[in-house]
XYZ file of C-alpha atoms in Angstrom:
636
model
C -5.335 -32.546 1.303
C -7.023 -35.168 -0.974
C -6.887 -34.757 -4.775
C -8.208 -37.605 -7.556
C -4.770 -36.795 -9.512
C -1.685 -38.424 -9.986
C 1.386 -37.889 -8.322
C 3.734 -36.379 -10.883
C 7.406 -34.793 -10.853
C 8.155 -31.387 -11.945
C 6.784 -30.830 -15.127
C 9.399 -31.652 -17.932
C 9.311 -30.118 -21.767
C 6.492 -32.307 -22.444
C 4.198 -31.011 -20.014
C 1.500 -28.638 -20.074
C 3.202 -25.351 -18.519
C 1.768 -21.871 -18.610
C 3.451 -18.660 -18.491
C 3.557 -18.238 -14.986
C 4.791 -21.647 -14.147
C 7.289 -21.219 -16.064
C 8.599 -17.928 -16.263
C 10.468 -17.392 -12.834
C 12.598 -20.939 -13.504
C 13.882 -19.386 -16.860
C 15.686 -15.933 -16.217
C 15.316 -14.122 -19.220
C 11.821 -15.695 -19.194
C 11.401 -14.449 -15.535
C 12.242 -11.212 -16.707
C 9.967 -10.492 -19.832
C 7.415 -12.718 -17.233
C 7.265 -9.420 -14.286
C 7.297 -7.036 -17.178
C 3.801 -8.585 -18.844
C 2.592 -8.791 -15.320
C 2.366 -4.787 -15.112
C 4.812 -4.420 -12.394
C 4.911 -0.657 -12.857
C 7.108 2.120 -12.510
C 4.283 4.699 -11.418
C 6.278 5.452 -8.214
C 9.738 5.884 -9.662
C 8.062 8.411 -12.043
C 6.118 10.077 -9.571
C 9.052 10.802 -8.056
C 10.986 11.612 -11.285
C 8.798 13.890 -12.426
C 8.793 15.791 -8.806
C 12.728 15.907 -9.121
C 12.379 17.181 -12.307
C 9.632 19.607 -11.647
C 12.088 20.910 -8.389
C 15.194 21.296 -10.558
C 13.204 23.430 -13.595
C 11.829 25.721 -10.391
C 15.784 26.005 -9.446
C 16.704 26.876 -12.520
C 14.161 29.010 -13.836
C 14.230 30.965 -10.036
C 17.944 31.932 -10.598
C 18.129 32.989 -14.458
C 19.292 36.259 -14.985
C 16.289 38.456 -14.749
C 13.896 35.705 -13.798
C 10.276 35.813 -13.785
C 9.876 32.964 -11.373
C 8.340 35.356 -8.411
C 6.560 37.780 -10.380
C 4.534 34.989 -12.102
C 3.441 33.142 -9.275
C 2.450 36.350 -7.773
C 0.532 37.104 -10.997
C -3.300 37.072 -9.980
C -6.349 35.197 -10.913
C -10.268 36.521 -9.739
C -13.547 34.705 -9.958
C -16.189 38.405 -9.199
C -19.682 37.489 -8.910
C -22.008 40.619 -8.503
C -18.787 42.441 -6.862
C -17.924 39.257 -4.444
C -15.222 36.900 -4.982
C -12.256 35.000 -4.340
C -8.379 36.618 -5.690
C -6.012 34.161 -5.500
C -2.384 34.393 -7.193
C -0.931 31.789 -9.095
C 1.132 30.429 -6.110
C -2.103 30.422 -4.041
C -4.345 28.358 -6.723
C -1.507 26.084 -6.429
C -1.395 25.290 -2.877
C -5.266 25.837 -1.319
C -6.756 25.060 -4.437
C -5.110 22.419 -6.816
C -3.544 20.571 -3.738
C -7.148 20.435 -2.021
C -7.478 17.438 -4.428
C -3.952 16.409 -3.070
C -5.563 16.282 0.506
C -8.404 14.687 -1.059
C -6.597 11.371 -2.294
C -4.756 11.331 1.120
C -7.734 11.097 3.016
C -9.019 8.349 0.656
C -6.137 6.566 1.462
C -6.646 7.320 4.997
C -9.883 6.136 4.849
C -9.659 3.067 2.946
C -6.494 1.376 5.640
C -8.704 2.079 8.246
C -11.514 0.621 7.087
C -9.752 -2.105 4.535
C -6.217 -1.869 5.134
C -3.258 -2.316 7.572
C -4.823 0.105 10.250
C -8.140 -1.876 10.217
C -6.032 -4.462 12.884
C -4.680 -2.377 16.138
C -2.307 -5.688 16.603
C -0.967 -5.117 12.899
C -1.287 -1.322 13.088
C 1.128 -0.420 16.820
C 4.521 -0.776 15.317
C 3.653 2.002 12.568
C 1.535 3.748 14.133
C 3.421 4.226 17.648
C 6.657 4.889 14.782
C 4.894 7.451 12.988
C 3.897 9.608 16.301
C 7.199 9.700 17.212
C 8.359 10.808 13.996
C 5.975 13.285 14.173
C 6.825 14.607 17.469
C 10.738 13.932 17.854
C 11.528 15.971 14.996
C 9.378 18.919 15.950
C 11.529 18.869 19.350
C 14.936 18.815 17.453
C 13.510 21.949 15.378
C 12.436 24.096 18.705
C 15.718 23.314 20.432
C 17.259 25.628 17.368
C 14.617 27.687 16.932
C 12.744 28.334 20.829
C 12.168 31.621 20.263
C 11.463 34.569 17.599
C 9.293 34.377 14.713
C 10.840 30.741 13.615
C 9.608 28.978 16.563
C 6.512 28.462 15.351
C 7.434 26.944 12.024
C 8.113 23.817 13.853
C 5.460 22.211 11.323
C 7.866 22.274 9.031
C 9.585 19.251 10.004
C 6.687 16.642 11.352
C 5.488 15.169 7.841
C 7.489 12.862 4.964
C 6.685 12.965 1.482
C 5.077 10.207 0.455
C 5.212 10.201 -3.420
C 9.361 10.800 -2.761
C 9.510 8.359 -0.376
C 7.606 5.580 -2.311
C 9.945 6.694 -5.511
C 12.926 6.580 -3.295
C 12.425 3.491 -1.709
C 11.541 1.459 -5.448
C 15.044 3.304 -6.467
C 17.497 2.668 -3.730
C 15.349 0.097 -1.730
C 16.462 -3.608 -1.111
C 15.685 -5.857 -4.432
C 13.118 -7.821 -2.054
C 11.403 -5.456 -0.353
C 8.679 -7.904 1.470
C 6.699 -6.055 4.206
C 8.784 -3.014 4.293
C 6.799 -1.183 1.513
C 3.177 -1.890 3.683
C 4.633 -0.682 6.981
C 6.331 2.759 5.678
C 2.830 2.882 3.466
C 0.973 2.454 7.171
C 3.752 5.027 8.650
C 2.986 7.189 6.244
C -0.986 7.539 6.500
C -0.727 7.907 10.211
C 1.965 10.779 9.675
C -0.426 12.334 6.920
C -3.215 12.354 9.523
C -0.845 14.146 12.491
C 0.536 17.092 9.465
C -3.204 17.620 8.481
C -3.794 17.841 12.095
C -1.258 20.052 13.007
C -2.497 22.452 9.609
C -5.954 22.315 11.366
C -4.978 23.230 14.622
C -1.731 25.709 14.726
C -2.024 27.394 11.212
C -5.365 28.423 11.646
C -4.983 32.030 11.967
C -8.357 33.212 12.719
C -12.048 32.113 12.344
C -15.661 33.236 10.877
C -18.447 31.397 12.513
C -20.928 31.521 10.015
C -18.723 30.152 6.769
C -17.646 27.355 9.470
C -21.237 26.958 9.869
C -21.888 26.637 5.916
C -19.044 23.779 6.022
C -20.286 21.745 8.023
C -24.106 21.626 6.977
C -22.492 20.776 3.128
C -19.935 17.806 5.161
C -23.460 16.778 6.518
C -25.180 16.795 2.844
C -22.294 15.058 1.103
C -21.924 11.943 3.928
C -25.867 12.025 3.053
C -25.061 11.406 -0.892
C -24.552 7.512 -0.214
C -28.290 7.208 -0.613
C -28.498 9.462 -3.653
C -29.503 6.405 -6.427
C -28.496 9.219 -9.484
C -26.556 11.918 -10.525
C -24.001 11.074 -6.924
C -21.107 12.558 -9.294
C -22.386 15.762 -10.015
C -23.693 16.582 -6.583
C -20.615 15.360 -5.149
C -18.686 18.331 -6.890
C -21.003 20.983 -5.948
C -20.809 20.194 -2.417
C -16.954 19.473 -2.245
C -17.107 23.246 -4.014
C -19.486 24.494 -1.318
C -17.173 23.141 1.409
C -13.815 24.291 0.166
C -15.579 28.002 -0.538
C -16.792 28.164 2.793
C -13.895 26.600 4.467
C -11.645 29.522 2.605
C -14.186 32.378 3.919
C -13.626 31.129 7.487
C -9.956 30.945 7.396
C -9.531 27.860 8.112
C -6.722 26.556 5.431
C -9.248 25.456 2.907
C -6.966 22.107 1.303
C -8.099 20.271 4.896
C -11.556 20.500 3.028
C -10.122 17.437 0.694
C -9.101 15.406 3.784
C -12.779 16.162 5.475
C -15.162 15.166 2.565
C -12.738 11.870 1.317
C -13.171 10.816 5.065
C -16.875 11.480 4.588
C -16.770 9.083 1.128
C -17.887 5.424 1.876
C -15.570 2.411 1.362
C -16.088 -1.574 1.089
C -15.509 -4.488 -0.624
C -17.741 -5.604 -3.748
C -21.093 -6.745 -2.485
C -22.343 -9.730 -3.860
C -25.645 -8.693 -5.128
C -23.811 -5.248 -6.218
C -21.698 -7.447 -9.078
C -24.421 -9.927 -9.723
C -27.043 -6.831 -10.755
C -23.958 -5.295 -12.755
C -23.567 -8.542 -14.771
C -27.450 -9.075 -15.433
C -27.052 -5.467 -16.762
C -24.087 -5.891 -18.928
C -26.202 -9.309 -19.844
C -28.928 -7.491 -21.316
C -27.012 -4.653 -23.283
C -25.153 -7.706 -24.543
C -28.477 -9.467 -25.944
C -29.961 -5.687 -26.737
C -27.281 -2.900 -27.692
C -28.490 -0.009 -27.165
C -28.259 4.024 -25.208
C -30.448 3.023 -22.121
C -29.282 -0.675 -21.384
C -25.405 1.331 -21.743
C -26.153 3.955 -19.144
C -27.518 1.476 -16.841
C -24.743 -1.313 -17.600
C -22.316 1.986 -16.844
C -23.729 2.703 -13.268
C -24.116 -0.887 -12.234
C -21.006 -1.213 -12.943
C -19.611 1.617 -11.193
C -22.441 1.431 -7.734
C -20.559 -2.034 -7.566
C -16.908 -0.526 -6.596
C -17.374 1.496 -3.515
C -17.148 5.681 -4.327
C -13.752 5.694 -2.281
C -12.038 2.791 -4.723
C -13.853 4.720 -7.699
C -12.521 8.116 -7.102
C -9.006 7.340 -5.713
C -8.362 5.475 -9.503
C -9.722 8.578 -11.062
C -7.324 11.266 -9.037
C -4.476 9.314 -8.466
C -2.627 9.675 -11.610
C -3.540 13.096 -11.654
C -2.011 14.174 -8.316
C 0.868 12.100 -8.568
C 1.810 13.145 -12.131
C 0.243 16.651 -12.235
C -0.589 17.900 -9.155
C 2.886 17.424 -7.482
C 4.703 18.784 -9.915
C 3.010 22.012 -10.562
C 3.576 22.252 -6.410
C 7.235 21.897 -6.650
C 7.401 23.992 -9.398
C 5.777 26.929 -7.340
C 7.037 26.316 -4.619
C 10.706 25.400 -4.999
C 12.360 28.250 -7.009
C 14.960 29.280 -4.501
C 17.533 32.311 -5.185
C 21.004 29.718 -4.697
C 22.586 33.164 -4.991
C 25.987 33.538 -2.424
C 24.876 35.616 0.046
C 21.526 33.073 0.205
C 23.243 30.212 0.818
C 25.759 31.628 3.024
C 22.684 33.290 5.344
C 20.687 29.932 5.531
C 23.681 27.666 6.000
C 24.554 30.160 9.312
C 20.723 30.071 10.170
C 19.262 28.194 13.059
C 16.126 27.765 11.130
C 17.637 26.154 7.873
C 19.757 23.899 10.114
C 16.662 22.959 12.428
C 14.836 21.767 9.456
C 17.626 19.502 8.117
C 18.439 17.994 11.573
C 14.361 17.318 12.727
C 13.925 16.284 9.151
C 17.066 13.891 9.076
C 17.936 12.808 12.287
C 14.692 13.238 13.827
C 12.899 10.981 11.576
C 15.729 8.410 11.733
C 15.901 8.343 15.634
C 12.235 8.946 15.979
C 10.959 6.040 14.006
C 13.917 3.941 14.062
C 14.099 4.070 17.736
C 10.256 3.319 18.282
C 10.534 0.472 16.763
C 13.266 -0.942 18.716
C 11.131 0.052 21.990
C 7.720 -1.358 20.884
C 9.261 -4.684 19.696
C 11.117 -5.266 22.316
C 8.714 -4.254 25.255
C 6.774 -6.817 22.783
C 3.687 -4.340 22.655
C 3.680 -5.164 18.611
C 5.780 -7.474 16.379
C 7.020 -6.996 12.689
C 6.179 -8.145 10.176
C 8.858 -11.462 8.590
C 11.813 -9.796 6.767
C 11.051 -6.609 8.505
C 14.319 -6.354 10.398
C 15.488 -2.854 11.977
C 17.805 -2.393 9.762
C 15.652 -2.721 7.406
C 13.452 -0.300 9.165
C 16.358 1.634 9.619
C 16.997 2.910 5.940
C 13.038 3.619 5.697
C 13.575 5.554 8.159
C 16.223 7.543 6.519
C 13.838 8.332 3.377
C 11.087 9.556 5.774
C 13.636 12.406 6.234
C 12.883 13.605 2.939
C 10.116 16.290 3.629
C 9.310 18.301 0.710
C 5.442 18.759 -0.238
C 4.117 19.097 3.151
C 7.237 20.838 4.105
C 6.859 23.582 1.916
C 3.285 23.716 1.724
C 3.511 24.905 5.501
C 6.717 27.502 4.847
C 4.107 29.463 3.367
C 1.604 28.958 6.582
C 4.193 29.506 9.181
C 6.934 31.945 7.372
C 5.546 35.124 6.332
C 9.221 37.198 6.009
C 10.349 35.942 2.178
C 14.058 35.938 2.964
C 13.084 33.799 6.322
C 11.099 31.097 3.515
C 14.124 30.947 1.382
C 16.504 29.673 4.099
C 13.793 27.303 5.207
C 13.368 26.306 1.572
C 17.026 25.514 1.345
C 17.039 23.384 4.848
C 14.222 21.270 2.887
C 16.169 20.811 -0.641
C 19.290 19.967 1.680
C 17.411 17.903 4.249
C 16.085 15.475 0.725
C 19.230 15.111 -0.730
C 20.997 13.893 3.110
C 17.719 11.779 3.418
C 17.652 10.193 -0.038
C 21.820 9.692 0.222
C 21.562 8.142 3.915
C 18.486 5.772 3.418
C 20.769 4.353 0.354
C 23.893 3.614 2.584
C 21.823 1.818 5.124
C 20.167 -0.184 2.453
C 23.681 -0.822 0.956
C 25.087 -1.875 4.566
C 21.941 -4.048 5.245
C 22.128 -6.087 2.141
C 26.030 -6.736 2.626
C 25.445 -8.036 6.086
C 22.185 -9.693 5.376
C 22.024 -10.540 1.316
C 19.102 -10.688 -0.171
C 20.256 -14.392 -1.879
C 20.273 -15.693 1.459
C 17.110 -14.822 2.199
C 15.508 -16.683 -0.789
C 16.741 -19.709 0.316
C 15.040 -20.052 4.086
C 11.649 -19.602 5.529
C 10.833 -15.749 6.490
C 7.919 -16.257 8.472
C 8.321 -19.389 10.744
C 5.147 -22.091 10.998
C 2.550 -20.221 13.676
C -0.058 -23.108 14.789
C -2.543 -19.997 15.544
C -1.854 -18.694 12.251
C -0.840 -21.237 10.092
C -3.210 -24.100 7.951
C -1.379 -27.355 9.196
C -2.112 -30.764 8.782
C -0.524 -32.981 11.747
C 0.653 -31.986 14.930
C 1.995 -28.948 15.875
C 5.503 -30.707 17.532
C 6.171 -32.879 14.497
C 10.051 -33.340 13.932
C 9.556 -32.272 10.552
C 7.776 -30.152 8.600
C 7.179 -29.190 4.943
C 5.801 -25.926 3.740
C 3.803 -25.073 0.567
C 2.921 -21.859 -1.291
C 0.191 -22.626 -3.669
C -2.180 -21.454 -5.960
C -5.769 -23.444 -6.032
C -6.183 -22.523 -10.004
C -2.849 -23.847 -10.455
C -2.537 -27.349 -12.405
C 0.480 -28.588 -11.146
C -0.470 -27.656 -7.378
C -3.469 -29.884 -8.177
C -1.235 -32.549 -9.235
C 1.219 -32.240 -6.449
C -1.906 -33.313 -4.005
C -1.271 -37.039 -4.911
C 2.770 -36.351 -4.055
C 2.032 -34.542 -0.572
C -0.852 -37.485 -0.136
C 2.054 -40.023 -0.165
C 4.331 -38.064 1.537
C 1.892 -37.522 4.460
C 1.044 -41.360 4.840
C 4.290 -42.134 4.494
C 5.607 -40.289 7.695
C 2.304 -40.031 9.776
C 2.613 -38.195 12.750
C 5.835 -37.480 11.989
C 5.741 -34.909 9.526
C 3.475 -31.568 9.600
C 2.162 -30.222 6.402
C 1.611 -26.413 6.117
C -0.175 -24.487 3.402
C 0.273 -20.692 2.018
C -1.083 -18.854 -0.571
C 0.358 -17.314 -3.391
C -2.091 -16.615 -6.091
C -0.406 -16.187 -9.622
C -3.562 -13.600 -10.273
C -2.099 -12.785 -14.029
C -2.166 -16.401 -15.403
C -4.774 -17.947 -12.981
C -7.784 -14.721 -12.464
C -9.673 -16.428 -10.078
C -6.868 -18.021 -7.585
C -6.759 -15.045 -5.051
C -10.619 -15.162 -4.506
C -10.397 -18.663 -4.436
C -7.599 -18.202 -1.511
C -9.794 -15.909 0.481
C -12.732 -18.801 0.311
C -10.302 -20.784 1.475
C -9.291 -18.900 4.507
C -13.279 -17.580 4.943
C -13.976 -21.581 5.178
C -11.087 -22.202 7.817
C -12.818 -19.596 9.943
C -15.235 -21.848 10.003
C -13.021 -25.128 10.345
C -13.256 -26.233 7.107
C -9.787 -25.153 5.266
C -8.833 -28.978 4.231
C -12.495 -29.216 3.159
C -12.409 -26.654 0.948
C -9.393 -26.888 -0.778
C -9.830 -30.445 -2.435
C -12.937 -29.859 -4.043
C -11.607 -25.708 -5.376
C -8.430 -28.737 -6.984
C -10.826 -30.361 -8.056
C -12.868 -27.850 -9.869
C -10.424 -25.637 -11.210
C -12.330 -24.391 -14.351
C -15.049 -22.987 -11.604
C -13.970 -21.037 -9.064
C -16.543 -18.115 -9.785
C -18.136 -16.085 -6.534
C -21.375 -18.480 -7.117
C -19.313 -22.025 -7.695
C -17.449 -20.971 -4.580
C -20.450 -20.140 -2.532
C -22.165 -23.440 -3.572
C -18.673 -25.776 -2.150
C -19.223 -23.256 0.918
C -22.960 -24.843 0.886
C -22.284 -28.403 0.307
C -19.912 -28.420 3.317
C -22.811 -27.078 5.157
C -21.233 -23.789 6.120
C -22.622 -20.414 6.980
C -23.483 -19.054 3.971
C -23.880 -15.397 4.903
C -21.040 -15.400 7.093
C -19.152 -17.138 4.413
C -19.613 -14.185 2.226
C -19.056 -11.589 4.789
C -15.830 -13.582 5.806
C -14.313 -13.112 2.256
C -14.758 -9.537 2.261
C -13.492 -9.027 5.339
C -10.087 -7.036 5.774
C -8.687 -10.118 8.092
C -9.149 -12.499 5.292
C -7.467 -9.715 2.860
C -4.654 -9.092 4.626
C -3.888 -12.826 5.639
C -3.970 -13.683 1.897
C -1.439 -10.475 0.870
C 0.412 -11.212 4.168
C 1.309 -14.920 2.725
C 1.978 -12.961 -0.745
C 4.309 -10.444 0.666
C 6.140 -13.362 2.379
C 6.887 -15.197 -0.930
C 7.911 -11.983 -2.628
C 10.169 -11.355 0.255
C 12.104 -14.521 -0.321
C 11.443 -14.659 -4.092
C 9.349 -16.840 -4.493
C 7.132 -16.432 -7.992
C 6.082 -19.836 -9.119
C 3.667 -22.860 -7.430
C 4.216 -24.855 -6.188
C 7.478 -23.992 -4.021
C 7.861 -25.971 -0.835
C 10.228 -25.736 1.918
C 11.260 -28.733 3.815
C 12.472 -28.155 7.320
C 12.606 -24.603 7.040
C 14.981 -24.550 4.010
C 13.746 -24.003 0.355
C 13.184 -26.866 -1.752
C 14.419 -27.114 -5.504
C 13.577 -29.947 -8.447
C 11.616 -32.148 -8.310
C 8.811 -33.021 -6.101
C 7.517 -36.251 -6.733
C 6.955 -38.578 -3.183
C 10.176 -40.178 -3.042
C 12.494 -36.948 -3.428
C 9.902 -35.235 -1.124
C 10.528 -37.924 1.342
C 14.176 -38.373 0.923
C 14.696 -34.372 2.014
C 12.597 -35.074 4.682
C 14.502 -37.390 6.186
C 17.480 -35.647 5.659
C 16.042 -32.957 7.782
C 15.316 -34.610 10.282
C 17.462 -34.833 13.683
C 15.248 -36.413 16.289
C 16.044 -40.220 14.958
C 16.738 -42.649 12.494
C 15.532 -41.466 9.086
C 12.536 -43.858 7.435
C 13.186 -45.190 4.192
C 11.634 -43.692 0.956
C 9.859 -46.370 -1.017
C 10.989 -47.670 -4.078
């Protein structure tokens, strides 16, 4: 990689260094640094507020004459010319509030499919071959305490984890570096989502109207028309989604699933390039004219720009997570811990079925998967992502909850019978949440996380990998850069030297790690850089992004991508594209995984490189990592 600038050491206190430079070589810097970067604490407070919601339910369920029951079984009626729905409070909860619950599930769904971690069957078989047989191993532990009588068929009970707990769990009592371990339970957790909706669909169905089934699908037909609709999408949207849940509920089929059908139904992509360009002129010309018309139409070019699946997951999110959840718990968790209660579900079958398929069954059944899948070598996982690691997410997935005890009240009808299976899913949480934190604890004593800082995770892949110099060179130095950084710029001139010192000697590997709060356009710049290597052109591209650091718009990129004679459309396409995404986060995820949160950082032979790195101390480790022969002096 060619650059016109200087080779320079480290910068010193008289250089130019920004915040993000600078911050992770300071600690207390490092540590006001992550805290300005918005690393936030939206799972941990999901999951607090969840906890919280649970205990008041507990509580307020076992005061001395409580009115838990009697006012969730207080009753709520929209009549229209003597027709209607009656739901009680209990009911609005769980097929009508959590219908948006289903709703931002399926937009998850749809978006790693289309966008995310499922979009790549290679990257997708380790979760999803996990996830099926956490789905399915657990449901076997249940039946073989409960094969017959009325509990049998509450096997549901046990197939699905909480995400929102597990996500808070896992940021709580999680290794400090998580790496890929958050994506792949994140993956597991989708395809676990789909199989519980499934299961809802299929076996607590009780029976069906044809003609309300009818009415459902003719709106699920209008609403995946609404993607042509230029105006008023929003409204329309509702009125449909309304349509579909009413006549969902009139057919008896559970009418949340309506949430999962339309957000699958909602379309999702990356920004299209004439999408942001019309937004800008807009925004343009309510700059140079303020005024009510050039607002509205600023306001909806910039909104048709995001797709309507990135648009509406922002808007629900917080609301489900911090709302929605909560108010289920609270209905749904009040259990009578009177004597005689706990004494009849700790001697049940069905309370002890749930806490063993929830526990052990998820831990076997996804930790055991794994094992097979890797080493039958039908998948690989992801660097860091050791079993043990594996291991203690699979612990959390024991912990149940939502889904759990949305389908209690599906499968359970006998209130003393929903109790006892409430109490297998408070106990089967607590067991999760307490063995996923000794397996974390055990895997960070054998394996510490300092030692993993200070080595490569992912070793140098030729078919993945940008590499300059052959493949078998006896040594080999890795980067992790930034192309809007300064001082990656500068250290062009070092690696220059370094590179014509040893020849063919010495491979030089580059990886991204876009510092996107100090340097806004570095991670679209990475993603032109990988879009130009699908065309052969990586080492082309990256000089002249160095070299033009104060433009690295969509248009400046697109005109390098032109001067180096490249497919233009493609180009475009190729930056969008969920490959390109996910081998830009994939190089991200490694640094975070061996904390790594400044450019440039280089590893030399595998091992991580700290100080300077000016030629001659570049060279000088070189050598010394070398084993095939005698080292070659560093110049003076």
């Amino acid at each position: 990689m060619t650059a016109p600038a200087e080779p320079v050491p480290a910068p010193g206190p008289a250089a130019e260094v920004t915040e993000g430079d600078m911050a992770p070589r300071f600690p207390r810097l490092r540590k006001l640094f992550y805290q300005r970067r918005g690393f936030s604490d939206s799972e941990k407070t999901a999951a607090a507020l969840l906890l919280l919601a649970t205990v008041i339910a507990l509580i307020w369920a076992n005061l001395p004459g409580s009115s838990y029951d009697e006012f969730w079984r207080s009753t709520i009626s929209l009549q229209v010319s003597g027709n209607g729905i009656t739901l009680d409070f209990r009911s609005l909860v769980n097929e009508a509030l959590m219908t948006l619950f289903f709703f931002v599930v399926g937009l998850e769904v749809k978006r790693e499919f289309a966008l995310g971690e499922l979009s790549d069957w290679s990257r997708a078989v380790v979760p999803v071959s996990a996830a099926i047989a956490g789905l399915a191993i657990p449901a076997l532990i249940f039946l073989a305490f409960n094969h017959t009588g009325q509990t049998s068929h509450a096997w549901g009970v046990v197939i699905s984890s909480d995400t929102a707990f597990l996500l808070g769990a896992l940021a709580i009592v999680g290794p400090r570096l998580p790496g890929h371990l958050r994506i792949f339970l994140l993956a597991l957790a989708v395809v676990d989502d789909v199989g519980a909706l499934a299961v809802i669909a299929i076996f607590y169905t009780d029976q069906l109207h044809f003609l309300p089934l009818v009415i459902a699908a003719l709106g699920l037909v209008v609403i995946w028309m609404l993607r042509w609709l230029r105006f008023g999408q929003g409204p329309a949207y509702l009125v449909f989604s309304l349509v579909v849940w009413g006549a969902l509920y009139a057919s008896g089929v559970q009418p949340t699933l309506a949430g999962v059908a339309i957000a699958l139904l909602i379309p999702v992509y990356s920004p299209r390039r004439m999408d942001v360009e019309r937004a800008a002129e807009l925004s343009r010309a309510f700059r140079q004219s303020p005024n009510p018309q050039y607002a509205q139409a600023a306001v909806r070019g910039l909104l048709s720009s995001v797709s309507v699946n990135d648009r509406l997951h922002t808007l629900y999110s917080p609301y489900t997570s911090f709302i929605i959840l909560p108010i289920f718990a609270l209905a749904n968790a009040g259990v009578h811990l009177t004597g005689p209660t706990l004494a009849a579900a700790f001697a049940s079958p069905l309370t002890w079925g749930i806490i063993v398929g929830l526990v052990v069954g998820k831990f076997v059944g996804i930790t055991g998967m794994t094992v097979l899948v890797k080493t039958l070598k039908i998948g690989v996982l992801a660097p860091g992502l050791t079993f043990g690691r594996v291991a203690g997410g699979a612990a959390l997935s024991g912990i149940g909850f939502t889904i759990s005890l949305f389908i209690i009240d599906l499968a359970i009808p006998d209130p003393v019978l929903q109790d006892e299976a409430r109490v297998g899913v408070l106990a089967a949480t607590v067991i999760a949440f307490v063995l996923g934190w000794a397996v974390f604890r055990i895997v960070d004593k054998v394996q510490p996380p300092s030692r993993m800082s200070l080595v490569l995770a992912r070793p140098v892949d030729p078919k993945r990998d940008h590499i300059k110099g052959p493949v078998d060179a006896p040594m080999s130095l890795v980067e992790y850069g930034d192309f809007e950084c300064p001082f990656c710029s500068r250290a062009t001139g070092s690696i220059d030297e370094v590179r014509a010192h040893f020849g063919n000697d010495l491979q030089y590997i580059w990886r991204h790690l876009p510092l996107t709060k100090v340097h806004p356009h570095a991670t679209l710049a990475a993603r032109a850089g990988e879009a130009a290597a699908l065309q052969g052109k990586f080492f082309d591209m990256a000089p002249i992004m160095f070299s033009h650091q104060d433009a690295l718009e969509l248009d400046d990129l697109l005109a390098y991508a032109v001067t180096l004679d490249l497919d233009i459309d493609r180009f475009e396409e190729d930056m969008r594209s969920s490959d390109v995404v996910n081998r830009v986060r994939d190089d991200v995820i490694d640094a975070e995984l061996m904390d790594v949160h400044s450019t440039p950082t280089f590893f030399v032979g595998g091992k991580r490189h700290f100080g300077p790195y000016d030629a001659a101390t570049l060279i000088r480790e070189l050598n010394e990592s070398r084993t095939d022969r005698p080292v070659t002096p560093a110049p003076r």
